[in-house]
Amino acid sequence: MNNPRRIVHFVGFRGEEYWSAVKAFGPPHMIHMGWDRRAQRDIGEDDLVVFAKGDERQPLARYNYPDIIEA
């Protein structure tokens, strides 16, 4: 019997609110820069998704966010 673990996703966090979410929900397994189709596909049925602003009903971004931003 396969027993997948619950993954915690943070979506759209930019600043200090990240640490508030970590205190409330624990550290994320995955961080998504914004709400896009890729983030939506990565989320499993039993996963916990924490949004910095809004919820899953907000419009998806027109384009996918990058995985990282290099300076």
PDB file of C-alpha atoms in Angstrom:
ATOM      1  CA  MET A   1       0.000   0.000   0.000  1.00  0.00           C
ATOM      2  CA  ASN A   2       1.468   3.324  -1.081  1.00  0.00           C
ATOM      3  CA  ASN A   3       1.158   6.040   1.551  1.00  0.00           C
ATOM      4  CA  PRO A   4       2.298   9.367  -0.012  1.00  0.00           C
ATOM      5  CA  ARG A   5       3.251  12.137   2.364  1.00  0.00           C
ATOM      6  CA  ARG A   6       1.517  15.487   2.394  1.00  0.00           C
ATOM      7  CA  ILE A   7       3.557  18.154   0.615  1.00  0.00           C
ATOM      8  CA  VAL A   8       3.441  21.797   1.755  1.00  0.00           C
ATOM      9  CA  HIS A   9       3.506  24.367  -1.073  1.00  0.00           C
ATOM     10  CA  PHE A  10       4.049  28.115  -0.583  1.00  0.00           C
ATOM     11  CA  VAL A  11       2.790  30.314  -3.415  1.00  0.00           C
ATOM     12  CA  GLY A  12       3.756  33.937  -4.045  1.00  0.00           C
ATOM     13  CA  PHE A  13       5.744  34.730  -0.904  1.00  0.00           C
ATOM     14  CA  ARG A  14       8.149  37.666  -1.250  1.00  0.00           C
ATOM     15  CA  GLY A  15       9.144  38.941   2.185  1.00  0.00           C
ATOM     16  CA  GLU A  16       8.572  38.671   5.894  1.00  0.00           C
ATOM     17  CA  GLU A  17       5.194  36.964   5.466  1.00  0.00           C
ATOM     18  CA  TYR A  18       7.200  33.864   4.500  1.00  0.00           C
ATOM     19  CA  TRP A  19       8.467  33.483   8.071  1.00  0.00           C
ATOM     20  CA  SER A  20       4.959  33.917   9.478  1.00  0.00           C
ATOM     21  CA  ALA A  21       3.785  31.091   7.216  1.00  0.00           C
ATOM     22  CA  VAL A  22       6.705  28.889   8.309  1.00  0.00           C
ATOM     23  CA  LYS A  23       5.743  29.441  11.944  1.00  0.00           C
ATOM     24  CA  ALA A  24       2.123  28.522  11.209  1.00  0.00           C
ATOM     25  CA  PHE A  25       2.540  25.653   8.707  1.00  0.00           C
ATOM     26  CA  GLY A  26       6.169  24.535   8.980  1.00  0.00           C
ATOM     27  CA  PRO A  27       8.755  24.862   6.215  1.00  0.00           C
ATOM     28  CA  PRO A  28       7.543  24.286   2.659  1.00  0.00           C
ATOM     29  CA  HIS A  29       8.585  21.331   0.541  1.00  0.00           C
ATOM     30  CA  MET A  30       8.002  23.396  -2.604  1.00  0.00           C
ATOM     31  CA  ILE A  31       8.040  27.155  -3.230  1.00  0.00           C
ATOM     32  CA  HIS A  32       6.208  28.595  -6.236  1.00  0.00           C
ATOM     33  CA  MET A  33       6.979  32.183  -7.217  1.00  0.00           C
ATOM     34  CA  GLY A  34       3.391  32.689  -8.321  1.00  0.00           C
ATOM     35  CA  TRP A  35       0.149  30.952  -9.187  1.00  0.00           C
ATOM     36  CA  ASP A  36       0.646  29.484 -12.653  1.00  0.00           C
ATOM     37  CA  ARG A  37      -0.181  26.293 -14.526  1.00  0.00           C
ATOM     38  CA  ARG A  38       3.022  24.607 -13.401  1.00  0.00           C
ATOM     39  CA  ALA A  39       2.263  25.267  -9.726  1.00  0.00           C
ATOM     40  CA  GLN A  40      -1.259  23.978 -10.260  1.00  0.00           C
ATOM     41  CA  ARG A  41       0.062  20.755 -11.844  1.00  0.00           C
ATOM     42  CA  ASP A  42       2.595  20.192  -9.029  1.00  0.00           C
ATOM     43  CA  ILE A  43      -0.077  20.128  -6.329  1.00  0.00           C
ATOM     44  CA  GLY A  44      -1.379  16.731  -5.286  1.00  0.00           C
ATOM     45  CA  GLU A  45      -4.819  15.904  -3.992  1.00  0.00           C
ATOM     46  CA  ASP A  46      -3.782  15.782  -0.318  1.00  0.00           C
ATOM     47  CA  ASP A  47      -1.189  18.588  -0.418  1.00  0.00           C
ATOM     48  CA  LEU A  48      -1.404  21.755   1.649  1.00  0.00           C
ATOM     49  CA  VAL A  49      -1.153  24.976  -0.375  1.00  0.00           C
ATOM     50  CA  VAL A  50      -0.457  28.272   1.413  1.00  0.00           C
ATOM     51  CA  PHE A  51      -0.928  31.468  -0.604  1.00  0.00           C
ATOM     52  CA  ALA A  52       0.715  34.769   0.319  1.00  0.00           C
ATOM     53  CA  LYS A  53      -2.321  36.530  -1.197  1.00  0.00           C
ATOM     54  CA  GLY A  54      -5.581  35.168  -2.492  1.00  0.00           C
ATOM     55  CA  ASP A  55      -6.439  31.511  -2.990  1.00  0.00           C
ATOM     56  CA  GLU A  56      -6.721  28.867  -5.702  1.00  0.00           C
ATOM     57  CA  ARG A  57      -9.618  30.754  -7.339  1.00  0.00           C
ATOM     58  CA  GLN A  58      -7.404  33.659  -8.398  1.00  0.00           C
ATOM     59  CA  PRO A  59      -6.588  33.801 -12.116  1.00  0.00           C
ATOM     60  CA  LEU A  60      -3.565  31.816 -13.241  1.00  0.00           C
ATOM     61  CA  ALA A  61      -0.622  33.808 -14.572  1.00  0.00           C
ATOM     62  CA  ARG A  62      -0.601  34.042 -18.343  1.00  0.00           C
ATOM     63  CA  TYR A  63       2.954  32.634 -18.447  1.00  0.00           C
ATOM     64  CA  ASN A  64       4.759  30.305 -16.069  1.00  0.00           C
ATOM     65  CA  TYR A  65       7.071  31.822 -13.496  1.00  0.00           C
ATOM     66  CA  PRO A  66      10.759  30.839 -13.657  1.00  0.00           C
ATOM     67  CA  ASP A  67      12.119  28.296 -11.182  1.00  0.00           C
ATOM     68  CA  ILE A  68      14.832  30.692 -10.017  1.00  0.00           C
ATOM     69  CA  ILE A  69      15.897  34.277 -10.609  1.00  0.00           C
ATOM     70  CA  GLU A  70      19.620  34.766 -11.039  1.00  0.00           C
ATOM     71  CA  ALA A  71      21.121  38.162 -10.266  1.00  0.00           C
TER      72      ALA A  71
END
